[in-house]
Each structure stands twice: as structure tokens, then as C-alpha cells.
Amino acid sequence: EISHDIVIVGGGAGGIAAAASLLARMGNLDIAIIDPADIHYYQPGWTLVGGGVFTPEETRRDMASQIPGGVRWIRAAVAAFEPEAKAVILEGCRVVKYKKLIVAPGLKLNWAGIEGLEATLGRNGVTSNYRYDLAPYTWELVRGMSGGTALFTQPPMPIKCAGAPQKAMYLSCCEWERRGTLKNTRVEFLNAGGVLFGVKDYVPALMEYVGRYGIDLSFHHELKRIDGPARTAWFERTNADGGREIVEKSFDMIHVVPPQTAPDFVRVSPLANAAGWVEVDQATLRHVRYPDIYSLGDVMSAPNAKTAAAARKQAPVVAENLLRDLGLIAEPHEAIYDGYGSCPLTVERGKVVLAEFAYGGRRVPSFPKWFIDDLKPSKTAWLLKEKILPPVYWQAMLKGREPMAKPHHQTAA
Ligand code: FAD
């Protein structure tokens, strides 16, 4: 039997940031991170891989190099939680006990949820920026197209980085516009939801690009089936009266974003809410039923935008509340997460609409308007996305350096 004071499930954006955040506040903690993966990915970079700006290799590092010094890495997958026994069970049935548990295994991309998709991913014009090995294929397809039909899909919410499905589309259109082939290309955005972007203040800036690129928008269209060799996709359209019908579309290229759920081992665990996500208090990020468990990142239930930017602000909140609960720091009030999330919408090569918002869709821009006006496409925001945010991720967020992520404190309501 293995035992550690603090056990973290998942060494992704949230898990590594939480470990680093803990260690930044207090050395000499007994921490273990459980993750079976050899590679840690900077997924926000995949949009720029699909847009021909980054190489795939720039978005990956060996997991070993990202585990903070002094933290034990248990290279295994967690299969189950036993919160009453303060234990997690690994695949192969090893038991790991803890005093405090942080749950951060991300979400599950449900590729199998679309009939025929897995058989044709990476071939027949079918691609997705949601996978490391497929994002380069997006760019290959974009460069190879001189006309025809390009479809871009978006599944039902919640998904990670809700802007990413349309970011892929805008960068593709921008390239076709530059090459002069956009006029020969029919571009359709088929969205299972009913709005272009969940925070309505940002929609006008996006609609300008929809108009400029001549994109055909369809809401309430959910991808259900795809036949790669026949280059045909089927969508379920929900009509205003609630009726459903199947719509068939042919394509030369299709960028698919898969449906997304909580990981299976979380969904079936006592930690889950009815929808499958780890059920936390949205301010303290502590589990609502198990006070020794905290969660951050894509796997948890709070209604924030599932982004690495959100995890960057969540990590110090989890770290402070956990250390406070252990009696190791003398902070009178709990740390509070305000729901911050960010989505740099790459509307053209060289310009970004930098959406930053908190719970309730309240805009919370980090920068003064003269520097980056968040409601307008901005060259400065593109430079932030391309040049600044990757080092912020690797050198600050994953290292526990938090100049812009100090948590608020207030008495919990
Ligand atoms: P992840 O970073 O996915 O890490 C989860 C970790 O848990 C992995 O290492 C995995 O191996 C491990 N794990 C899984 N199962 C188990 C198990 N059973 N046991 C142990 N470990 C397990 N965010 C932004 O902020 N800005 C963006 O512009 C942006 N763009 C994006 C574009 C794309 C195409 C994608 C795919 C994502 C984008 N994101 C963006 C979202 C961001 O990448 C995620 O929100 C973030 O990585 C979530 O962190 P996480 O730690 O919850 O999960």
C-alpha cells in the first residue's frame, strides 16, 4: 500500500499547476501525482498547429520534465475512488491512500460517440485540432484545398475551449482568403448549440468575420454519423418545435470536434454529480460531500469555461484552501475562484479577439483598453497568444509563479 499526504490525480494543466502552487507556498510537502501519460501537452497550442503557425513538437514536453522536484510521479491510471477509505485504486488494483486528494484528470473526448468517425480520422479529409496527431492534418488539408466544401462542427456544451471549433474555421478561411480560393469554397459552421459564443458581448466581433469569410452558420445541428470514403456527414437538426430530422451534407474537408464527457472512472464514482463531473463548490473548489477532496480543470462541475486559463486561476485557490484545511497556513478566509476563463479567438492570422470572463459571462479583461480592447480583433492579443502565453504556461503556471493569479479571499457564503 502506498500513502502520501497529498495525492493528485492527473498531471495535465491543472494537476501540475496545483502541485507547483502548493510547493510555491510550502516546501517539504509529501505530494504524489498519478498519471499514466509519458507526455504533457500544451493543448491551447493545437489551434496554431492546425493553423500552420506552430509545429506539433512545440506543444509537447516529457511528463518527467514537468513533475515538480520533490514530487513523486506514480505512472499509472486511476481506476476508482474510495473516498470513505481516503484511497484511490489504480488499474491493476494497487491502492494509494491520502490525507488530501486533488482530482484533475481532464475530460474524455468521445470520438466513438459519432458513428464512423474513428475509422476515418486523419484520412478522407476528416480532421480535428482536438488531437495532437491530427492538428497537422488540418493544416495539410487547408493548404491542399483550392475550392469545394469545408464543414466545421461543434458538439453540445460543455466542451474544452468552447471557441476552438470556430478558431479552426477562421484560420482556415484566412488562409483561403490569402490564396484567393475562399470564393470557390463553401464554408459551413454546424453547431449543436444555439449561439455562436456563450458570452454574448463577443458575438458582434465574431459575426464580422462570419460575414467577411462568407460562412454559412447553422445552429441546432449535431453531427451523428460520418462516412469518410463517401465524404458525407449526417447531422441531427432540432427544429423550433422540438422535432428532429437528419440532414445530409457532403464535404471535401471536415473539421470535427468530438462530444465531451467526464472520464468514465469519474462519471461512475461517488465524486460525480448527476452529469458526471466532480461535484465541487464553485467558489472554493472543495468537494461538496467529501471535504478532503478538491478538483480543478476540465473534470469539475463549476460552470466556468473549461480552459487552461481557468486552471491557472484555480490552482492557487485549491492550494490555499487545502493548506489552510491542513492547518499549514494561517489565512483567516477561504480562497475564492471567481469563474475566470479565457478564450483567445484567432479570427485571422495575426489578430485575436481576447475573450476573458468570469461566472455569469461577466467580462473581466486583464489589460487596459488602450493595450488590448477585448471587444475588438487585436494584433497585440495575437502576439500574446503566439509569443507570451506559451511561456506563461510552461515557465509560470506549471512552476507555481503566479503574479496574475493571486486568489481573492472572503468569508465563504
Ligand atoms: P488535461 O490538461 O487534459 O490533463 C489531464 C491529465 O490527466 C492528462 O495528463 C491525462 O493523462 C491524465 N489522466 C487522464 N485519465 C487519468 C487517469 N485515469 N488516472 C490518472 N491520470 C489520468 N485553453 C486555454 O486556456 N486557451 C486556449 O486557447 C485553449 N485552446 C484549446 C484548443 C484545443 C484544440 C484544445 C483541445 C484545448 C484547448 N484549451 C485551451 C483547453 C485546455 O487545454 C484544457 O482546458 C486544459 O488542458 C485542462 O487541464 P486539465 O488538467 O483539466 O486536463
CSV table of C-alpha atoms and ligand atoms in Angstrom, one decimal:
chain,number,residue,atom,x,y,z
A,1,GLU,CA,0.0,0.0,0.0
A,2,ILE,CA,1.3,3.5,-1.0
A,3,SER,CA,0.4,6.5,1.1
A,4,HIS,CA,1.0,10.3,0.6
A,5,ASP,CA,-0.2,13.4,2.4
A,6,ILE,CA,-1.4,14.9,-0.9
A,7,VAL,CA,-2.3,12.9,-3.9
A,8,ILE,CA,-3.1,14.5,-7.3
A,9,VAL,CA,-4.9,12.6,-10.0
A,10,GLY,CA,-3.7,13.8,-13.4
A,11,GLY,CA,-0.5,15.6,-14.4
A,12,GLY,CA,-2.1,17.9,-17.0
A,13,ALA,CA,-2.5,21.7,-16.9
A,14,GLY,CA,-4.5,21.6,-13.6
A,15,GLY,CA,-2.6,18.8,-11.8
A,16,ILE,CA,0.9,20.1,-12.4
A,17,ALA,CA,-0.2,23.7,-11.7
A,18,ALA,CA,-1.8,22.6,-8.4
A,19,ALA,CA,1.4,20.8,-7.3
A,20,ALA,CA,3.6,23.7,-8.2
A,21,SER,CA,1.2,26.1,-6.5
A,22,LEU,CA,1.3,24.0,-3.3
A,23,LEU,CA,5.1,23.9,-3.3
A,24,ALA,CA,5.4,27.6,-4.0
A,25,ARG,CA,3.6,28.2,-0.7
A,26,MET,CA,5.4,25.5,1.3
A,27,GLY,CA,8.4,23.3,0.6
A,28,ASN,CA,8.7,19.8,2.1
A,29,LEU,CA,5.2,18.6,1.3
A,30,ASP,CA,4.6,14.9,0.6
A,31,ILE,CA,2.9,15.0,-2.8
A,32,ALA,CA,2.3,12.3,-5.4
A,33,ILE,CA,1.0,12.9,-8.9
A,34,ILE,CA,-0.7,9.9,-10.6
A,35,ASP,CA,-0.7,10.0,-14.4
A,36,PRO,CA,-0.1,7.2,-16.9
A,37,ALA,CA,1.0,9.5,-19.7
A,38,ASP,CA,4.6,10.0,-20.8
A,39,ILE,CA,3.9,13.3,-22.5
A,40,HIS,CA,2.4,16.5,-21.2
A,41,TYR,CA,0.6,18.6,-23.9
A,42,TYR,CA,0.1,22.3,-24.2
A,43,GLN,CA,-3.3,21.8,-25.9
A,44,PRO,CA,-4.0,25.5,-26.4
A,45,GLY,CA,-1.2,25.4,-29.0
A,46,TRP,CA,-3.0,22.9,-31.2
A,47,THR,CA,-5.2,25.6,-32.7
A,48,LEU,CA,-2.0,27.2,-34.0
A,49,VAL,CA,-0.6,23.8,-35.2
A,50,GLY,CA,-3.8,23.5,-37.2
A,51,GLY,CA,-3.3,27.0,-38.5
A,52,GLY,CA,0.3,26.3,-39.6
A,53,VAL,CA,1.9,28.6,-37.0
A,54,PHE,CA,3.3,26.1,-34.5
A,55,THR,CA,5.0,22.8,-35.1
A,56,PRO,CA,3.4,20.0,-33.1
A,57,GLU,CA,6.6,19.4,-31.2
A,58,GLU,CA,6.4,22.9,-29.7
A,59,THR,CA,3.3,21.8,-27.8
A,60,ARG,CA,4.7,18.8,-26.0
A,61,ARG,CA,7.2,18.1,-23.2
A,62,ASP,CA,8.1,14.8,-21.5
A,63,MET,CA,5.9,14.4,-18.4
A,64,ALA,CA,9.0,13.6,-16.3
A,65,SER,CA,10.3,17.1,-17.0
A,66,GLN,CA,7.1,18.7,-15.8
A,67,ILE,CA,6.7,16.9,-12.5
A,68,PRO,CA,8.0,19.4,-9.9
A,69,GLY,CA,11.1,18.5,-8.0
A,70,GLY,CA,10.4,16.5,-4.8
A,71,VAL,CA,7.0,15.3,-6.1
A,72,ARG,CA,6.6,11.5,-6.6
A,73,TRP,CA,5.2,10.5,-10.0
A,74,ILE,CA,3.2,7.4,-9.9
A,75,ARG,CA,3.0,6.3,-13.5
A,76,ALA,CA,-0.4,4.6,-13.6
A,77,ALA,CA,-4.0,5.2,-14.3
A,78,VAL,CA,-6.5,5.7,-11.5
A,79,ALA,CA,-9.5,3.3,-11.9
A,80,ALA,CA,-11.7,4.2,-9.0
A,81,PHE,CA,-12.2,6.4,-5.9
A,82,GLU,CA,-12.9,5.2,-2.4
A,83,PRO,CA,-13.5,8.5,-0.6
A,84,GLU,CA,-14.7,6.9,2.6
A,85,ALA,CA,-11.4,5.0,2.9
A,86,LYS,CA,-9.4,8.1,1.7
A,87,ALA,CA,-8.0,6.0,-1.1
A,88,VAL,CA,-7.8,5.8,-4.9
A,89,ILE,CA,-7.5,2.5,-6.7
A,90,LEU,CA,-5.0,2.2,-9.6
A,91,GLU,CA,-5.5,-0.1,-12.6
A,92,GLY,CA,-4.1,-3.4,-11.5
A,93,CYS,CA,-5.7,-2.8,-8.1
A,94,ARG,CA,-2.9,-1.1,-6.3
A,95,VAL,CA,-4.2,1.2,-3.5
A,96,VAL,CA,-2.9,4.8,-2.9
A,97,LYS,CA,-4.0,6.4,0.3
A,98,TYR,CA,-4.1,10.2,1.0
A,99,LYS,CA,-4.9,12.8,3.5
A,100,LYS,CA,-6.0,15.3,0.8
A,101,LEU,CA,-6.9,14.5,-2.8
A,102,ILE,CA,-6.9,16.7,-5.8
A,103,VAL,CA,-8.8,15.4,-8.8
A,104,ALA,CA,-7.6,16.7,-12.2
A,105,PRO,CA,-7.8,14.1,-15.0
A,106,GLY,CA,-9.3,16.4,-17.6
A,107,LEU,CA,-12.3,15.3,-19.7
A,108,LYS,CA,-12.9,12.5,-22.2
A,109,LEU,CA,-13.1,13.2,-25.9
A,110,ASN,CA,-15.8,10.8,-27.0
A,111,TRP,CA,-14.7,10.1,-30.6
A,112,ALA,CA,-16.7,6.9,-30.6
A,113,GLY,CA,-19.9,9.0,-30.0
A,114,ILE,CA,-20.0,9.7,-33.7
A,115,GLU,CA,-20.7,6.7,-35.8
A,116,GLY,CA,-17.9,6.1,-38.4
A,117,LEU,CA,-15.6,8.8,-37.1
A,118,GLU,CA,-12.8,6.8,-35.6
A,119,ALA,CA,-12.4,4.8,-38.8
A,120,THR,CA,-11.7,7.8,-40.9
A,121,LEU,CA,-9.9,10.3,-38.6
A,122,GLY,CA,-6.8,11.6,-40.4
A,123,ARG,CA,-8.0,10.4,-43.8
A,124,ASN,CA,-10.6,11.3,-46.4
A,125,GLY,CA,-10.5,15.0,-45.5
A,126,VAL,CA,-11.6,14.3,-41.9
A,127,THR,CA,-9.5,16.1,-39.2
A,128,SER,CA,-9.6,17.6,-35.7
A,129,ASN,CA,-7.4,20.1,-33.8
A,130,TYR,CA,-8.5,18.2,-30.7
A,131,ARG,CA,-5.8,15.6,-31.1
A,132,TYR,CA,-2.1,16.2,-31.2
A,133,ASP,CA,-1.5,13.8,-34.2
A,134,LEU,CA,-4.4,15.2,-36.2
A,135,ALA,CA,-3.9,19.0,-35.9
A,136,PRO,CA,-1.1,19.0,-38.5
A,137,TYR,CA,-3.5,17.2,-40.9
A,138,THR,CA,-5.9,20.3,-40.6
A,139,TRP,CA,-3.2,22.5,-42.0
A,140,GLU,CA,-2.3,19.9,-44.7
A,141,LEU,CA,-5.9,19.9,-45.8
A,142,VAL,CA,-6.3,23.7,-45.7
A,143,ARG,CA,-3.2,24.1,-47.9
A,144,GLY,CA,-4.4,21.4,-50.3
A,145,MET,CA,-7.8,22.8,-50.9
A,146,SER,CA,-8.5,25.1,-53.8
A,147,GLY,CA,-12.3,25.1,-53.6
A,148,GLY,CA,-15.2,22.8,-52.7
A,149,THR,CA,-17.0,22.4,-49.4
A,150,ALA,CA,-15.5,22.7,-45.9
A,151,LEU,CA,-17.5,21.8,-42.8
A,152,PHE,CA,-16.7,22.8,-39.2
A,153,THR,CA,-18.6,21.1,-36.4
A,154,GLN,CA,-19.3,21.9,-32.7
A,155,PRO,CA,-20.8,19.4,-30.3
A,156,PRO,CA,-23.1,20.2,-27.4
A,157,MET,CA,-21.7,22.1,-24.4
A,158,PRO,CA,-19.7,21.8,-22.2
A,159,ILE,CA,-16.5,21.3,-24.2
A,160,LYS,CA,-13.0,22.4,-23.5
A,161,CYS,CA,-12.1,25.7,-25.1
A,162,ALA,CA,-15.6,26.4,-26.5
A,163,GLY,CA,-14.1,28.8,-29.0
A,164,ALA,CA,-11.7,26.3,-30.6
A,165,PRO,CA,-14.2,24.9,-33.2
A,166,GLN,CA,-14.6,28.3,-34.8
A,167,LYS,CA,-10.9,29.3,-34.3
A,168,ALA,CA,-10.0,26.4,-36.6
A,169,MET,CA,-12.5,27.7,-39.1
A,170,TYR,CA,-11.4,31.4,-39.1
A,171,LEU,CA,-7.7,30.4,-39.5
A,172,SER,CA,-8.6,28.1,-42.4
A,173,CYS,CA,-10.7,30.8,-44.1
A,174,CYS,CA,-8.0,33.4,-43.6
A,175,GLU,CA,-5.5,31.1,-45.5
A,176,TRP,CA,-8.0,30.5,-48.3
A,177,GLU,CA,-8.7,34.3,-48.5
A,178,ARG,CA,-4.9,34.9,-48.8
A,179,ARG,CA,-4.6,32.3,-51.5
A,180,GLY,CA,-7.6,33.6,-53.4
A,181,THR,CA,-9.5,30.3,-53.1
A,182,LEU,CA,-12.1,31.3,-50.5
A,183,LYS,CA,-14.5,32.5,-53.2
A,184,ASN,CA,-14.6,28.9,-54.6
A,185,THR,CA,-15.1,27.4,-51.2
A,186,ARG,CA,-18.4,26.9,-49.4
A,187,VAL,CA,-17.7,27.1,-45.6
A,188,GLU,CA,-20.3,25.9,-43.1
A,189,PHE,CA,-20.3,26.0,-39.3
A,190,LEU,CA,-22.6,23.3,-37.9
A,191,ASN,CA,-23.2,23.9,-34.2
A,192,ALA,CA,-25.2,21.7,-31.9
A,193,GLY,CA,-25.9,24.7,-29.7
A,194,GLY,CA,-27.9,27.8,-30.3
A,195,VAL,CA,-25.3,30.6,-30.1
A,196,LEU,CA,-22.0,31.3,-31.8
A,197,PHE,CA,-20.3,32.1,-28.4
A,198,GLY,CA,-21.6,31.8,-24.9
A,199,VAL,CA,-20.6,35.3,-23.8
A,200,LYS,CA,-22.8,37.5,-26.0
A,201,ASP,CA,-20.6,40.6,-25.8
A,202,TYR,CA,-18.1,38.9,-28.1
A,203,VAL,CA,-20.5,37.8,-30.7
A,204,PRO,CA,-20.6,41.0,-32.8
A,205,ALA,CA,-16.8,40.9,-33.4
A,206,LEU,CA,-17.1,37.3,-34.4
A,207,MET,CA,-20.1,37.9,-36.7
A,208,GLU,CA,-17.9,40.4,-38.6
A,209,TYR,CA,-15.6,37.6,-39.6
A,210,VAL,CA,-18.5,35.2,-40.4
A,211,GLY,CA,-19.7,37.9,-42.8
A,212,ARG,CA,-16.2,38.6,-44.2
A,213,TYR,CA,-15.4,35.0,-44.9
A,214,GLY,CA,-18.9,34.2,-46.2
A,215,ILE,CA,-19.6,31.4,-43.6
A,216,ASP,CA,-22.9,29.7,-43.6
A,217,LEU,CA,-24.0,29.3,-39.9
A,218,SER,CA,-26.3,26.5,-38.8
A,219,PHE,CA,-27.4,26.2,-35.2
A,220,HIS,CA,-29.0,23.1,-33.6
A,221,HIS,CA,-27.1,20.8,-36.0
A,222,GLU,CA,-25.4,17.9,-34.2
A,223,LEU,CA,-23.0,15.6,-36.1
A,224,LYS,CA,-24.2,12.0,-35.7
A,225,ARG,CA,-22.5,9.9,-38.4
A,226,ILE,CA,-19.8,10.2,-40.9
A,227,ASP,CA,-18.7,8.2,-44.0
A,228,GLY,CA,-15.1,9.2,-44.9
A,229,PRO,CA,-14.7,7.5,-48.2
A,230,ALA,CA,-18.1,8.8,-49.4
A,231,ARG,CA,-17.2,12.2,-48.0
A,232,THR,CA,-20.7,12.5,-46.4
A,233,ALA,CA,-21.8,13.6,-42.9
A,234,TRP,CA,-25.2,13.3,-41.3
A,235,PHE,CA,-26.4,15.9,-38.7
A,236,GLU,CA,-29.5,15.8,-36.5
A,237,ARG,CA,-31.3,19.1,-36.8
A,238,THR,CA,-33.6,20.1,-33.9
A,239,ASN,CA,-36.3,22.4,-35.1
A,240,ALA,CA,-38.0,25.2,-33.2
A,241,ASP,CA,-41.0,22.9,-32.4
A,242,GLY,CA,-38.6,20.3,-30.9
A,243,GLY,CA,-38.9,17.9,-33.9
A,244,ARG,CA,-35.8,16.3,-35.2
A,245,GLU,CA,-34.6,15.3,-38.7
A,246,ILE,CA,-31.5,14.1,-40.3
A,247,VAL,CA,-29.7,16.4,-42.7
A,248,GLU,CA,-27.1,15.0,-45.1
A,249,LYS,CA,-24.0,17.1,-46.1
A,250,SER,CA,-21.2,16.2,-48.4
A,251,PHE,CA,-17.7,17.7,-47.9
A,252,ASP,CA,-14.2,17.9,-49.2
A,253,MET,CA,-12.9,18.7,-45.8
A,254,ILE,CA,-14.5,18.4,-42.3
A,255,HIS,CA,-13.1,19.6,-39.0
A,256,VAL,CA,-14.8,17.6,-36.3
A,257,VAL,CA,-14.9,18.5,-32.6
A,258,PRO,CA,-16.0,15.4,-30.7
A,259,PRO,CA,-18.6,15.2,-27.9
A,260,GLN,CA,-17.0,15.5,-24.5
A,261,THR,CA,-17.9,14.0,-21.1
A,262,ALA,CA,-16.3,13.4,-17.7
A,263,PRO,CA,-13.9,10.4,-17.8
A,264,ASP,CA,-15.7,7.1,-17.2
A,265,PHE,CA,-14.0,6.3,-13.9
A,266,VAL,CA,-15.1,9.7,-12.6
A,267,ARG,CA,-18.6,9.5,-14.0
A,268,VAL,CA,-19.4,6.3,-12.2
A,269,SER,CA,-17.7,7.3,-9.0
A,270,PRO,CA,-19.3,8.8,-5.8
A,271,LEU,CA,-17.5,12.0,-6.6
A,272,ALA,CA,-19.7,12.8,-9.6
A,273,ASN,CA,-22.8,14.9,-9.9
A,274,ALA,CA,-25.7,13.8,-12.0
A,275,ALA,CA,-24.0,15.0,-15.2
A,276,GLY,CA,-20.8,13.0,-14.3
A,277,TRP,CA,-18.5,15.9,-13.3
A,278,VAL,CA,-16.7,16.1,-9.9
A,279,GLU,CA,-19.1,18.0,-7.8
A,280,VAL,CA,-17.3,21.0,-6.2
A,281,ASP,CA,-18.3,24.2,-4.6
A,282,GLN,CA,-17.8,26.7,-7.4
A,283,ALA,CA,-16.1,29.2,-5.2
A,284,THR,CA,-13.8,27.1,-3.0
A,285,LEU,CA,-13.3,24.1,-5.4
A,286,ARG,CA,-13.7,21.8,-2.5
A,287,HIS,CA,-15.9,18.7,-3.0
A,288,VAL,CA,-19.5,19.3,-1.7
A,289,ARG,CA,-19.7,15.9,0.1
A,290,TYR,CA,-16.0,15.0,0.8
A,291,PRO,CA,-14.1,17.9,2.4
A,292,ASP,CA,-10.8,16.2,1.9
A,293,ILE,CA,-11.2,16.3,-1.9
A,294,TYR,CA,-10.6,19.2,-4.2
A,295,SER,CA,-10.9,19.4,-8.0
A,296,LEU,CA,-9.8,21.7,-10.8
A,297,GLY,CA,-9.5,21.8,-14.6
A,298,ASP,CA,-11.9,20.3,-17.1
A,299,VAL,CA,-13.2,17.5,-14.9
A,300,MET,CA,-15.1,19.5,-12.3
A,301,SER,CA,-18.6,20.7,-12.2
A,302,ALA,CA,-18.3,24.5,-11.9
A,303,PRO,CA,-19.9,26.4,-14.7
A,304,ASN,CA,-16.7,28.2,-15.9
A,305,ALA,CA,-15.3,27.9,-19.4
A,306,LYS,CA,-13.1,24.7,-19.5
A,307,THR,CA,-9.7,26.3,-20.3
A,308,ALA,CA,-6.1,26.1,-19.2
A,309,ALA,CA,-6.5,29.8,-18.4
A,310,ALA,CA,-9.2,28.8,-15.9
A,311,ALA,CA,-7.0,26.1,-14.4
A,312,ARG,CA,-4.2,28.8,-14.0
A,313,LYS,CA,-6.5,30.7,-11.6
A,314,GLN,CA,-7.9,27.6,-10.0
A,315,ALA,CA,-4.6,26.1,-8.9
A,316,PRO,CA,-3.8,28.7,-6.2
A,317,VAL,CA,-7.3,28.6,-4.9
A,318,VAL,CA,-7.0,24.8,-4.4
A,319,ALA,CA,-3.5,25.1,-3.0
A,320,GLU,CA,-4.5,27.7,-0.4
A,321,ASN,CA,-7.7,26.1,0.7
A,322,LEU,CA,-6.0,22.7,1.0
A,323,LEU,CA,-3.1,24.0,3.1
A,324,ARG,CA,-5.5,26.1,5.2
A,325,ASP,CA,-7.6,23.0,5.8
A,326,LEU,CA,-4.4,21.1,6.9
A,327,GLY,CA,-3.7,24.0,9.3
A,328,LEU,CA,-0.4,24.8,7.5
A,329,ILE,CA,-1.2,28.4,6.6
A,330,ALA,CA,-2.8,31.0,8.7
A,331,GLU,CA,-5.2,32.6,6.2
A,332,PRO,CA,-8.4,33.7,8.0
A,333,HIS,CA,-10.6,33.3,4.9
A,334,GLU,CA,-11.1,30.8,2.2
A,335,ALA,CA,-9.6,31.4,-1.2
A,336,ILE,CA,-12.3,32.1,-3.8
A,337,TYR,CA,-12.4,31.3,-7.5
A,338,ASP,CA,-14.4,33.8,-9.5
A,339,GLY,CA,-15.0,31.6,-12.5
A,340,TYR,CA,-12.3,33.2,-14.7
A,341,GLY,CA,-11.8,31.7,-18.1
A,342,SER,CA,-10.3,32.9,-21.3
A,343,CYS,CA,-10.6,32.2,-24.9
A,344,PRO,CA,-8.2,33.9,-27.4
A,345,LEU,CA,-10.3,33.7,-30.6
A,346,THR,CA,-8.0,33.6,-33.5
A,347,VAL,CA,-10.2,35.4,-36.0
A,348,GLU,CA,-7.5,35.8,-38.6
A,349,ARG,CA,-3.8,35.1,-38.8
A,350,GLY,CA,-2.3,38.0,-36.8
A,351,LYS,CA,-5.4,39.0,-34.9
A,352,VAL,CA,-7.2,37.7,-31.8
A,353,VAL,CA,-10.4,38.6,-30.0
A,354,LEU,CA,-9.3,38.1,-26.4
A,355,ALA,CA,-12.4,36.9,-24.6
A,356,GLU,CA,-11.9,36.9,-20.8
A,357,PHE,CA,-14.8,36.4,-18.5
A,358,ALA,CA,-16.0,35.1,-15.1
A,359,TYR,CA,-19.1,33.4,-13.8
A,360,GLY,CA,-22.3,34.7,-15.4
A,361,GLY,CA,-20.4,35.8,-18.5
A,362,ARG,CA,-19.1,39.0,-16.8
A,363,ARG,CA,-16.2,40.4,-18.8
A,364,VAL,CA,-13.0,40.6,-16.8
A,365,PRO,CA,-10.3,42.0,-19.2
A,366,SER,CA,-6.8,41.6,-17.8
A,367,PHE,CA,-5.5,44.6,-19.8
A,368,PRO,CA,-6.4,48.2,-20.2
A,369,LYS,CA,-8.4,49.0,-23.3
A,370,TRP,CA,-5.7,51.0,-24.9
A,371,PHE,CA,-3.4,47.9,-24.9
A,372,ILE,CA,-6.0,45.3,-25.8
A,373,ASP,CA,-9.6,46.2,-26.4
A,374,ASP,CA,-11.2,42.8,-25.7
A,375,LEU,CA,-14.2,43.5,-27.9
A,376,LYS,CA,-12.1,44.1,-31.0
A,377,PRO,CA,-9.8,42.0,-33.0
A,378,SER,CA,-6.3,42.8,-31.8
A,379,LYS,CA,-2.8,42.4,-33.1
A,380,THR,CA,-1.4,42.7,-29.6
A,381,ALA,CA,-3.7,39.9,-28.4
A,382,TRP,CA,-2.3,37.7,-31.3
A,383,LEU,CA,1.2,38.3,-30.1
A,384,LEU,CA,0.1,37.4,-26.6
A,385,LYS,CA,-1.4,34.1,-27.9
A,386,GLU,CA,1.6,33.3,-30.1
A,387,LYS,CA,4.6,34.5,-28.1
A,388,ILE,CA,3.6,35.2,-24.5
A,389,LEU,CA,1.0,32.6,-23.4
A,390,PRO,CA,3.1,29.5,-24.1
A,391,PRO,CA,6.0,30.7,-21.9
A,392,VAL,CA,3.4,31.9,-19.3
A,393,TYR,CA,2.1,28.3,-19.3
A,394,TRP,CA,5.5,26.5,-19.1
A,395,GLN,CA,7.5,28.9,-17.1
A,396,ALA,CA,4.9,30.4,-14.7
A,397,MET,CA,1.7,28.4,-14.4
A,398,LEU,CA,3.4,25.0,-14.3
A,399,LYS,CA,6.2,26.3,-12.0
A,400,GLY,CA,4.0,27.9,-9.3
A,401,ARG,CA,4.8,31.5,-10.3
A,402,GLU,CA,1.6,33.3,-10.0
A,403,PRO,CA,1.9,37.1,-10.5
A,404,MET,CA,-1.5,37.3,-12.1
A,405,ALA,CA,-3.4,34.6,-10.3
A,406,LYS,CA,-3.5,35.6,-6.7
A,407,PRO,CA,-6.8,34.3,-5.3
A,408,HIS,CA,-9.4,36.5,-3.7
A,409,HIS,CA,-10.3,35.8,-0.1
A,410,GLN,CA,-13.6,36.3,1.6
A,411,THR,CA,-15.7,34.5,4.1
A,412,ALA,CA,-17.5,31.7,2.3
A,413,ALA,CA,-21.2,32.4,1.9
B,1,FAD,P1,-5.5,18.0,-19.2
B,1,FAD,O1,-4.6,19.1,-19.4
B,1,FAD,O2,-6.2,17.4,-20.4
B,1,FAD,O3,-4.8,16.9,-18.4
B,1,FAD,C1,-5.4,15.7,-17.9
B,1,FAD,C2,-4.3,14.7,-17.4
B,1,FAD,O4,-4.9,13.7,-16.7
B,1,FAD,C3,-3.5,14.1,-18.6
B,1,FAD,O5,-2.1,14.2,-18.4
B,1,FAD,C4,-4.0,12.6,-18.5
B,1,FAD,O6,-3.0,11.7,-18.9
B,1,FAD,C5,-4.4,12.4,-17.1
B,1,FAD,N1,-5.3,11.4,-16.8
B,1,FAD,C6,-6.4,11.0,-17.6
B,1,FAD,N2,-7.0,10.0,-17.1
B,1,FAD,C7,-6.3,9.6,-16.0
B,1,FAD,C8,-6.5,8.6,-15.0
B,1,FAD,N3,-7.4,7.6,-15.1
B,1,FAD,N4,-5.6,8.5,-14.0
B,1,FAD,C9,-4.6,9.4,-13.9
B,1,FAD,N5,-4.4,10.4,-14.8
B,1,FAD,C10,-5.2,10.5,-15.8
B,1,FAD,N6,-7.3,26.5,-23.0
B,1,FAD,C11,-7.0,27.8,-22.9
B,1,FAD,O7,-6.8,28.3,-21.8
B,1,FAD,N7,-6.8,28.6,-24.0
B,1,FAD,C12,-6.9,28.1,-25.3
B,1,FAD,O8,-6.7,28.8,-26.3
B,1,FAD,C13,-7.3,26.7,-25.4
B,1,FAD,N8,-7.4,26.1,-26.7
B,1,FAD,C14,-7.6,24.8,-26.8
B,1,FAD,C15,-7.6,24.2,-28.0
B,1,FAD,C16,-7.8,22.9,-28.2
B,1,FAD,C17,-7.8,22.3,-29.6
B,1,FAD,C18,-7.9,22.0,-27.0
B,1,FAD,C19,-8.1,20.5,-27.2
B,1,FAD,C20,-7.9,22.6,-25.8
B,1,FAD,C21,-7.8,24.0,-25.6
B,1,FAD,N9,-7.8,24.6,-24.3
B,1,FAD,C22,-7.5,25.9,-24.2
B,1,FAD,C23,-8.2,23.8,-23.2
B,1,FAD,C24,-7.1,23.3,-22.2
B,1,FAD,O9,-6.2,22.6,-22.9
B,1,FAD,C25,-7.7,22.5,-21.1
B,1,FAD,O10,-8.8,23.2,-20.5
B,1,FAD,C26,-6.7,22.1,-20.1
B,1,FAD,O11,-5.7,21.4,-20.6
B,1,FAD,C27,-7.4,21.4,-18.9
B,1,FAD,O12,-6.5,21.0,-18.0
B,1,FAD,P2,-6.7,19.6,-17.1
B,1,FAD,O13,-5.6,19.5,-16.2
B,1,FAD,O14,-8.1,19.6,-16.6
B,1,FAD,O15,-6.7,18.5,-18.2
